[in-house]
PDB file of C-alpha atoms in Angstrom:
ATOM      1  CA  ASP A   1      18.306  15.650  -9.860  1.00 66.00           C
ATOM      2  CA  GLY A   2      17.736  12.339 -11.618  1.00 72.00           C
ATOM      3  CA  GLY A   3      14.689  10.364 -10.699  1.00 92.00           C
ATOM      4  CA  ILE A   4      11.199   9.187 -11.463  1.00 95.00           C
ATOM      5  CA  THR A   5       8.210  11.484 -11.155  1.00 95.00           C
ATOM      6  CA  GLN A   6       4.683  10.188 -10.830  1.00 97.00           C
ATOM      7  CA  SER A   7       1.581  12.318 -10.941  1.00 96.00           C
ATOM      8  CA  PRO A   8      -0.863  12.861  -9.519  1.00 96.00           C
ATOM      9  CA  LYS A   9       0.005  11.638  -6.021  1.00 94.00           C
ATOM     10  CA  TYR A  10      -3.652  11.273  -5.094  1.00 95.00           C
ATOM     11  CA  LEU A  11      -6.609  10.848  -7.426  1.00 94.00           C
ATOM     12  CA  PHE A  12     -10.307  10.319  -6.900  1.00 93.00           C
ATOM     13  CA  ARG A  13     -12.569   9.134  -9.698  1.00 90.00           C
ATOM     14  CA  LYS A  14     -16.104   7.914 -10.121  1.00 89.00           C
ATOM     15  CA  GLU A  15     -16.800   4.382 -11.251  1.00 88.00           C
ATOM     16  CA  GLY A  16     -16.823   3.982 -15.005  1.00 87.00           C
ATOM     17  CA  GLN A  17     -14.304   6.733 -15.722  1.00 90.00           C
ATOM     18  CA  ASN A  18     -10.937   6.123 -17.310  1.00 93.00           C
ATOM     19  CA  VAL A  19      -7.950   7.704 -15.585  1.00 95.00           C
ATOM     20  CA  THR A  20      -4.351   8.140 -16.725  1.00 96.00           C
ATOM     21  CA  LEU A  21      -1.400   8.110 -14.346  1.00 97.00           C
ATOM     22  CA  SER A  22       1.779   9.823 -15.463  1.00 98.00           C
ATOM     23  CA  CYS A  23       5.307   8.487 -15.058  1.00 98.00           C
ATOM     24  CA  GLU A  24       8.395  10.374 -16.251  1.00 97.00           C
ATOM     25  CA  GLN A  25      12.042   9.462 -15.703  1.00 96.00           C
ATOM     26  CA  ASN A  26      15.249  11.342 -16.475  1.00 94.00           C
ATOM     27  CA  LEU A  27      17.597   8.491 -15.586  1.00 92.00           C
ATOM     28  CA  ASN A  28      18.049   7.462 -19.220  1.00 91.00           C
ATOM     29  CA  HIS A  29      16.766   3.991 -18.339  1.00 90.00           C
ATOM     30  CA  ASP A  30      15.521   1.741 -21.110  1.00 88.00           C
ATOM     31  CA  ALA A  31      13.101  -0.328 -19.057  1.00 89.00           C
ATOM     32  CA  MET A  32      10.020   0.981 -17.260  1.00 92.00           C
ATOM     33  CA  TYR A  33       7.394  -0.802 -15.208  1.00 93.00           C
ATOM     34  CA  TRP A  34       4.012  -0.318 -13.571  1.00 95.00           C
ATOM     35  CA  TYR A  35       3.167  -2.127 -10.357  1.00 95.00           C
ATOM     36  CA  ARG A  36       0.037  -2.241  -8.286  1.00 96.00           C
ATOM     37  CA  GLN A  37       0.289  -2.560  -4.502  1.00 94.00           C
ATOM     38  CA  ASP A  38      -2.624  -3.650  -2.322  1.00 92.00           C
ATOM     39  CA  PRO A  39      -2.450  -4.244   1.434  1.00 84.00           C
ATOM     40  CA  GLY A  40      -0.967  -7.670   2.141  1.00 78.00           C
ATOM     41  CA  GLN A  41      -0.390  -8.383  -1.562  1.00 81.00           C
ATOM     42  CA  GLY A  42       3.091  -7.075  -2.246  1.00 84.00           C
ATOM     43  CA  LEU A  43       3.844  -5.589  -5.660  1.00 90.00           C
ATOM     44  CA  ARG A  44       2.165  -7.067  -8.716  1.00 92.00           C
ATOM     45  CA  LEU A  45       3.331  -6.268 -12.242  1.00 91.00           C
ATOM     46  CA  ILE A  46       0.791  -4.648 -14.565  1.00 95.00           C
ATOM     47  CA  TYR A  47       2.826  -3.771 -17.673  1.00 94.00           C
ATOM     48  CA  TYR A  48       6.459  -3.283 -18.554  1.00 91.00           C
ATOM     49  CA  SER A  49       8.429  -1.854 -21.419  1.00 92.00           C
ATOM     50  CA  GLN A  50      12.017  -2.673 -22.340  1.00 87.00           C
ATOM     51  CA  ILE A  51      12.286  -0.203 -25.192  1.00 88.00           C
ATOM     52  CA  VAL A  52      10.418   2.659 -26.841  1.00 92.00           C
ATOM     53  CA  ASN A  53       7.299   1.656 -28.797  1.00 93.00           C
ATOM     54  CA  ASP A  54       7.237  -1.786 -27.224  1.00 92.00           C
ATOM     55  CA  PHE A  55       5.580  -3.090 -24.058  1.00 93.00           C
ATOM     56  CA  GLN A  56       4.406  -6.380 -22.580  1.00 91.00           C
ATOM     57  CA  LYS A  57       1.634  -7.438 -20.240  1.00 92.00           C
ATOM     58  CA  GLY A  58       2.519  -8.340 -16.704  1.00 90.00           C
ATOM     59  CA  ASP A  59       0.609 -10.567 -14.333  1.00 88.00           C
ATOM     60  CA  ILE A  60      -2.474  -8.370 -13.909  1.00 93.00           C
ATOM     61  CA  ALA A  61      -2.806  -6.384 -17.168  1.00 95.00           C
ATOM     62  CA  GLU A  62      -6.570  -6.759 -17.597  1.00 95.00           C
ATOM     63  CA  GLY A  63      -8.335  -3.408 -17.426  1.00 96.00           C
ATOM     64  CA  TYR A  64      -5.152  -1.399 -17.958  1.00 97.00           C
ATOM     65  CA  SER A  65      -3.393   0.075 -20.973  1.00 97.00           C
ATOM     66  CA  VAL A  66      -0.014   1.753 -21.518  1.00 97.00           C
ATOM     67  CA  SER A  67       2.002   3.501 -24.183  1.00 97.00           C
ATOM     68  CA  ARG A  68       5.735   4.119 -24.618  1.00 97.00           C
ATOM     69  CA  GLU A  69       6.144   6.798 -27.260  1.00 97.00           C
ATOM     70  CA  LYS A  70       9.188   8.331 -25.589  1.00 96.00           C
ATOM     71  CA  LYS A  71      11.984   6.793 -23.559  1.00 95.00           C
ATOM     72  CA  GLU A  72      11.258   9.111 -20.646  1.00 96.00           C
ATOM     73  CA  SER A  73       7.532   8.514 -20.379  1.00 97.00           C
ATOM     74  CA  PHE A  74       5.355   5.487 -19.604  1.00 97.00           C
ATOM     75  CA  PRO A  75       1.757   6.538 -18.779  1.00 98.00           C
ATOM     76  CA  LEU A  76      -0.745   4.034 -17.407  1.00 98.00           C
ATOM     77  CA  THR A  77      -4.476   4.244 -18.137  1.00 97.00           C
ATOM     78  CA  VAL A  78      -6.823   2.561 -15.705  1.00 96.00           C
ATOM     79  CA  THR A  79      -9.915   1.814 -17.742  1.00 93.00           C
ATOM     80  CA  SER A  80     -13.494   1.286 -16.662  1.00 88.00           C
ATOM     81  CA  ALA A  81     -12.936  -2.426 -17.363  1.00 87.00           C
ATOM     82  CA  GLN A  82     -10.691  -2.724 -14.304  1.00 88.00           C
ATOM     83  CA  LYS A  83     -12.950  -4.213 -11.645  1.00 88.00           C
ATOM     84  CA  ASN A  84     -11.067  -3.106  -8.527  1.00 91.00           C
ATOM     85  CA  PRO A  85      -9.060  -0.016  -9.496  1.00 93.00           C
ATOM     86  CA  THR A  86      -8.657   1.446  -6.012  1.00 94.00           C
ATOM     87  CA  ALA A  87      -4.992   0.853  -5.169  1.00 95.00           C
ATOM     88  CA  PHE A  88      -1.525   2.330  -4.840  1.00 95.00           C
ATOM     89  CA  TYR A  89       0.296   2.414  -8.187  1.00 97.00           C
ATOM     90  CA  LEU A  90       4.074   2.455  -8.438  1.00 96.00           C
ATOM     91  CA  CYS A  91       6.126   3.215 -11.530  1.00 96.00           C
ATOM     92  CA  ALA A  92       9.725   2.035 -11.757  1.00 93.00           C
ATOM     93  CA  SER A  93      12.634   1.976 -14.151  1.00 92.00           C
ATOM     94  CA  SER A  94      15.826  -0.008 -14.502  1.00 88.00           C
ATOM     95  CA  SER A  95      19.035   0.152 -16.480  1.00 82.00           C
ATOM     96  CA  ARG A  96      21.089  -2.380 -18.313  1.00 63.00           C
ATOM     97  CA  GLY A  97      24.340  -3.641 -16.838  1.00 51.00           C
ATOM     98  CA  ALA A  98      27.302  -1.789 -18.278  1.00 44.00           C
ATOM     99  CA  SER A  99      29.145  -4.893 -19.415  1.00 45.00           C
ATOM    100  CA  SER A 100      26.413  -7.349 -20.222  1.00 48.00           C
ATOM    101  CA  GLY A 101      23.744  -5.032 -21.577  1.00 49.00           C
ATOM    102  CA  VAL A 102      21.277  -7.137 -19.621  1.00 54.00           C
ATOM    103  CA  ASN A 103      18.707  -5.640 -17.298  1.00 60.00           C
ATOM    104  CA  THR A 104      20.265  -5.623 -13.835  1.00 64.00           C
ATOM    105  CA  GLY A 105      17.008  -6.185 -12.006  1.00 69.00           C
ATOM    106  CA  GLU A 106      17.496  -3.239  -9.653  1.00 83.00           C
ATOM    107  CA  LEU A 107      14.491  -0.962  -9.821  1.00 87.00           C
ATOM    108  CA  PHE A 108      14.227   2.747  -9.090  1.00 91.00           C
ATOM    109  CA  PHE A 109      10.746   3.714  -7.959  1.00 93.00           C
ATOM    110  CA  GLY A 110       8.606   6.800  -8.156  1.00 95.00           C
ATOM    111  CA  GLU A 111       6.689   8.069  -5.134  1.00 94.00           C
ATOM    112  CA  GLY A 112       3.491   6.386  -6.240  1.00 95.00           C
ATOM    113  CA  SER A 113      -0.052   7.417  -7.115  1.00 96.00           C
ATOM    114  CA  ARG A 114      -2.938   6.490  -4.861  1.00 95.00           C
ATOM    115  CA  LEU A 115      -6.143   6.042  -6.841  1.00 95.00           C
ATOM    116  CA  THR A 116      -9.504   5.879  -5.116  1.00 94.00           C
ATOM    117  CA  VAL A 117     -12.593   5.059  -7.136  1.00 91.00           C
ATOM    118  CA  LEU A 118     -15.816   6.128  -5.498  1.00 86.00           C
TER     119      LEU A 118
ATOM    120  CA  GLU B   1       4.919 -21.675 -10.441  1.00 76.00           C
ATOM    121  CA  ASP B   2       7.581 -19.080  -9.682  1.00 78.00           C
ATOM    122  CA  LYS B   3       7.190 -17.556  -6.257  1.00 91.00           C
ATOM    123  CA  VAL B   4       8.823 -15.548  -3.476  1.00 95.00           C
ATOM    124  CA  VAL B   5       7.696 -16.028   0.124  1.00 96.00           C
ATOM    125  CA  GLN B   6       8.605 -13.683   2.951  1.00 97.00           C
ATOM    126  CA  SER B   7       8.253 -14.367   6.640  1.00 97.00           C
ATOM    127  CA  PRO B   8       7.095 -13.203   9.016  1.00 97.00           C
ATOM    128  CA  LEU B   9       4.461 -10.978   7.407  1.00 95.00           C
ATOM    129  CA  SER B  10       4.630  -8.616  10.350  1.00 96.00           C
ATOM    130  CA  LEU B  11       6.856  -8.142  13.353  1.00 96.00           C
ATOM    131  CA  VAL B  12       6.834  -5.836  16.380  1.00 98.00           C
ATOM    132  CA  VAL B  13      10.045  -5.300  18.330  1.00 98.00           C
ATOM    133  CA  HIS B  14      11.523  -2.763  20.736  1.00 97.00           C
ATOM    134  CA  GLU B  15      14.393  -0.432  20.047  1.00 98.00           C
ATOM    135  CA  GLY B  16      17.705  -2.160  20.438  1.00 97.00           C
ATOM    136  CA  ASP B  17      16.414  -5.590  19.431  1.00 98.00           C
ATOM    137  CA  THR B  18      17.950  -7.563  16.575  1.00 98.00           C
ATOM    138  CA  VAL B  19      15.610  -8.861  13.882  1.00 98.00           C
ATOM    139  CA  THR B  20      15.937 -11.379  11.074  1.00 98.00           C
ATOM    140  CA  LEU B  21      13.662 -11.245   8.065  1.00 98.00           C
ATOM    141  CA  ASN B  22      13.366 -14.238   5.768  1.00 98.00           C
ATOM    142  CA  CYS B  23      12.858 -14.626   2.040  1.00 98.00           C
ATOM    143  CA  SER B  24      12.590 -17.964   0.244  1.00 98.00           C
ATOM    144  CA  TYR B  25      12.107 -18.421  -3.473  1.00 97.00           C
ATOM    145  CA  GLU B  26      11.363 -20.898  -6.204  1.00 95.00           C
ATOM    146  CA  VAL B  27      12.208 -19.597  -9.670  1.00 91.00           C
ATOM    147  CA  THR B  28      13.683 -20.815 -12.922  1.00 88.00           C
ATOM    148  CA  ASN B  29      17.053 -19.427 -13.947  1.00 88.00           C
ATOM    149  CA  PHE B  30      17.796 -17.330 -10.871  1.00 91.00           C
ATOM    150  CA  ARG B  31      19.747 -14.123 -11.510  1.00 89.00           C
ATOM    151  CA  SER B  32      19.714 -12.074  -8.322  1.00 91.00           C
ATOM    152  CA  LEU B  33      17.789 -11.336  -5.131  1.00 94.00           C
ATOM    153  CA  LEU B  34      17.047  -7.796  -4.076  1.00 94.00           C
ATOM    154  CA  TRP B  35      15.916  -6.233  -0.811  1.00 96.00           C
ATOM    155  CA  TYR B  36      13.983  -2.958  -0.656  1.00 95.00           C
ATOM    156  CA  LYS B  37      12.755  -0.808   2.238  1.00 96.00           C
ATOM    157  CA  GLN B  38       9.377   0.898   1.858  1.00 94.00           C
ATOM    158  CA  GLU B  39       8.580   3.471   4.520  1.00 92.00           C
ATOM    159  CA  LYS B  40       5.625   5.348   3.125  1.00 82.00           C
ATOM    160  CA  LYS B  41       5.692   5.495  -0.623  1.00 84.00           C
ATOM    161  CA  ALA B  42       8.629   4.661  -2.881  1.00 88.00           C
ATOM    162  CA  PRO B  43      10.616   1.507  -2.064  1.00 92.00           C
ATOM    163  CA  THR B  44      14.305   2.242  -1.724  1.00 92.00           C
ATOM    164  CA  PHE B  45      17.024  -0.201  -2.698  1.00 92.00           C
ATOM    165  CA  LEU B  46      19.001  -1.915   0.055  1.00 95.00           C
ATOM    166  CA  PHE B  47      20.950  -4.852  -1.356  1.00 93.00           C
ATOM    167  CA  MET B  48      21.405  -6.977  -4.444  1.00 93.00           C
ATOM    168  CA  LEU B  49      22.701 -10.511  -3.868  1.00 94.00           C
ATOM    169  CA  THR B  50      23.944 -12.806  -6.604  1.00 92.00           C
ATOM    170  CA  SER B  51      26.407 -15.160  -4.919  1.00 90.00           C
ATOM    171  CA  SER B  52      25.911 -17.564  -2.041  1.00 92.00           C
ATOM    172  CA  GLY B  53      27.616 -16.987   1.273  1.00 91.00           C
ATOM    173  CA  ILE B  54      28.833 -13.457   0.659  1.00 90.00           C
ATOM    174  CA  GLU B  55      27.407 -11.069   3.219  1.00 92.00           C
ATOM    175  CA  LYS B  56      26.431  -7.616   2.103  1.00 93.00           C
ATOM    176  CA  LYS B  57      26.560  -4.999   4.837  1.00 94.00           C
ATOM    177  CA  SER B  58      25.388  -1.438   5.214  1.00 94.00           C
ATOM    178  CA  GLY B  59      25.567  -0.001   8.710  1.00 96.00           C
ATOM    179  CA  ARG B  60      23.296  -2.031  10.968  1.00 98.00           C
ATOM    180  CA  LEU B  61      21.776  -3.928   8.040  1.00 98.00           C
ATOM    181  CA  SER B  62      23.239  -7.048   6.503  1.00 98.00           C
ATOM    182  CA  SER B  63      22.028  -9.711   4.141  1.00 97.00           C
ATOM    183  CA  ILE B  64      23.165 -13.054   2.857  1.00 97.00           C
ATOM    184  CA  LEU B  65      22.009 -15.463   0.178  1.00 96.00           C
ATOM    185  CA  ASP B  66      21.943 -19.258   0.144  1.00 96.00           C
ATOM    186  CA  LYS B  67      21.417 -20.442  -3.432  1.00 92.00           C
ATOM    187  CA  LYS B  68      21.453 -24.091  -2.434  1.00 94.00           C
ATOM    188  CA  GLU B  69      18.618 -23.751   0.047  1.00 94.00           C
ATOM    189  CA  LEU B  70      16.973 -20.957  -1.998  1.00 96.00           C
ATOM    190  CA  PHE B  71      16.618 -18.291   0.667  1.00 96.00           C
ATOM    191  CA  SER B  72      18.001 -15.035   1.922  1.00 98.00           C
ATOM    192  CA  ILE B  73      17.919 -13.286   5.273  1.00 98.00           C
ATOM    193  CA  LEU B  74      18.014  -9.621   6.126  1.00 98.00           C
ATOM    194  CA  ASN B  75      19.396  -8.796   9.568  1.00 98.00           C
ATOM    195  CA  ILE B  76      18.928  -5.525  11.384  1.00 98.00           C
ATOM    196  CA  THR B  77      20.884  -5.062  14.609  1.00 98.00           C
ATOM    197  CA  ALA B  78      20.229  -2.490  17.337  1.00 98.00           C
ATOM    198  CA  THR B  79      16.909  -1.546  15.735  1.00 98.00           C
ATOM    199  CA  GLN B  80      15.693   2.050  15.839  1.00 97.00           C
ATOM    200  CA  THR B  81      12.215   3.502  15.330  1.00 97.00           C
ATOM    201  CA  GLY B  82      13.403   4.719  11.932  1.00 96.00           C
ATOM    202  CA  ASP B  83      13.748   1.107  10.827  1.00 98.00           C
ATOM    203  CA  SER B  84       9.957   0.770  10.930  1.00 97.00           C
ATOM    204  CA  ALA B  85       8.929  -0.022   7.363  1.00 96.00           C
ATOM    205  CA  VAL B  86       7.818  -2.752   5.008  1.00 95.00           C
ATOM    206  CA  TYR B  87      10.792  -4.752   3.766  1.00 97.00           C
ATOM    207  CA  LEU B  88      10.335  -6.210   0.302  1.00 96.00           C
ATOM    208  CA  CYS B  89      12.240  -9.111  -1.190  1.00 96.00           C
ATOM    209  CA  ALA B  90      12.341  -9.509  -4.970  1.00 93.00           C
ATOM    210  CA  VAL B  91      13.941 -12.105  -7.212  1.00 92.00           C
ATOM    211  CA  HIS B  92      15.215 -11.390 -10.711  1.00 88.00           C
ATOM    212  CA  TYR B  93      15.013 -14.521 -12.845  1.00 85.00           C
ATOM    213  CA  GLY B  94      14.439 -15.938 -16.289  1.00 77.00           C
ATOM    214  CA  GLY B  95      15.921 -15.641 -19.752  1.00 65.00           C
ATOM    215  CA  SER B  96      16.457 -12.672 -22.059  1.00 61.00           C
ATOM    216  CA  GLN B  97      15.980  -9.529 -19.975  1.00 60.00           C
ATOM    217  CA  GLY B  98      14.459 -11.480 -17.115  1.00 65.00           C
ATOM    218  CA  ASN B  99      11.525 -10.915 -14.820  1.00 77.00           C
ATOM    219  CA  LEU B 100      11.198  -9.616 -11.284  1.00 84.00           C
ATOM    220  CA  ILE B 101       8.839 -11.162  -8.755  1.00 89.00           C
ATOM    221  CA  PHE B 102       8.140  -9.634  -5.340  1.00 92.00           C
ATOM    222  CA  GLY B 103       7.236 -11.221  -2.051  1.00 94.00           C
ATOM    223  CA  LYS B 104       4.365  -9.778  -0.015  1.00 94.00           C
ATOM    224  CA  GLY B 105       6.738  -7.971   2.306  1.00 95.00           C
ATOM    225  CA  THR B 106       7.439  -7.993   6.041  1.00 96.00           C
ATOM    226  CA  LYS B 107       6.007  -5.099   8.021  1.00 95.00           C
ATOM    227  CA  LEU B 108       8.437  -4.213  10.803  1.00 97.00           C
ATOM    228  CA  SER B 109       7.332  -1.972  13.662  1.00 97.00           C
ATOM    229  CA  VAL B 110       9.986  -0.802  16.123  1.00 98.00           C
ATOM    230  CA  LYS B 111       8.597   0.544  19.400  1.00 97.00           C
ATOM    231  CA  PRO B 112      10.534   3.052  21.504  1.00 95.00           C
TER     232      PRO B 112
END
């Protein structure tokens, strides 16, 4: 079945450690995104990528890094520089409209990864 | 500053009630407005609205967009406990490939 797979679902880390969250999609989507969700804050964009080997910072990129070496994969590293890393992280992807070639805006989400830093 | 505001932030109703969730926005170069339902983890897509005044319907859920007044509503009739979720509104806007900005969501609780 087509979809987005995030792993791990739950992760505990000590302060000062880097951690990498995995996101894989088999939807053949060009664009991929990472969002952070905190209670009462909605979804905030961390990084996004419209094409392989290219990515842009979102609204809250500080303390995070990404790579996009393959179309299917968009891993997110939460570095020790991120001051409040405990959160729920959502990966998403989107396709281009068939006629316009422009991103349609509709996102398909993974199940999320809940990171707790102790 | 581009923004999306949802109201109310939370709502408690009883089964059978009808609810209306609101989403207002201020963005440059509006493209579309999207509604998602988030029960526990992954948000799931409900509607995409691009034109004013055209109601989108799916079962007991419906939504409409007003591009003049810059808002959308999501209606749920005859609510059921399974409708309990956070409902997210997002607006796709901007040039080139565009950007997507989310509201904070409305948490709906439906009591039996």
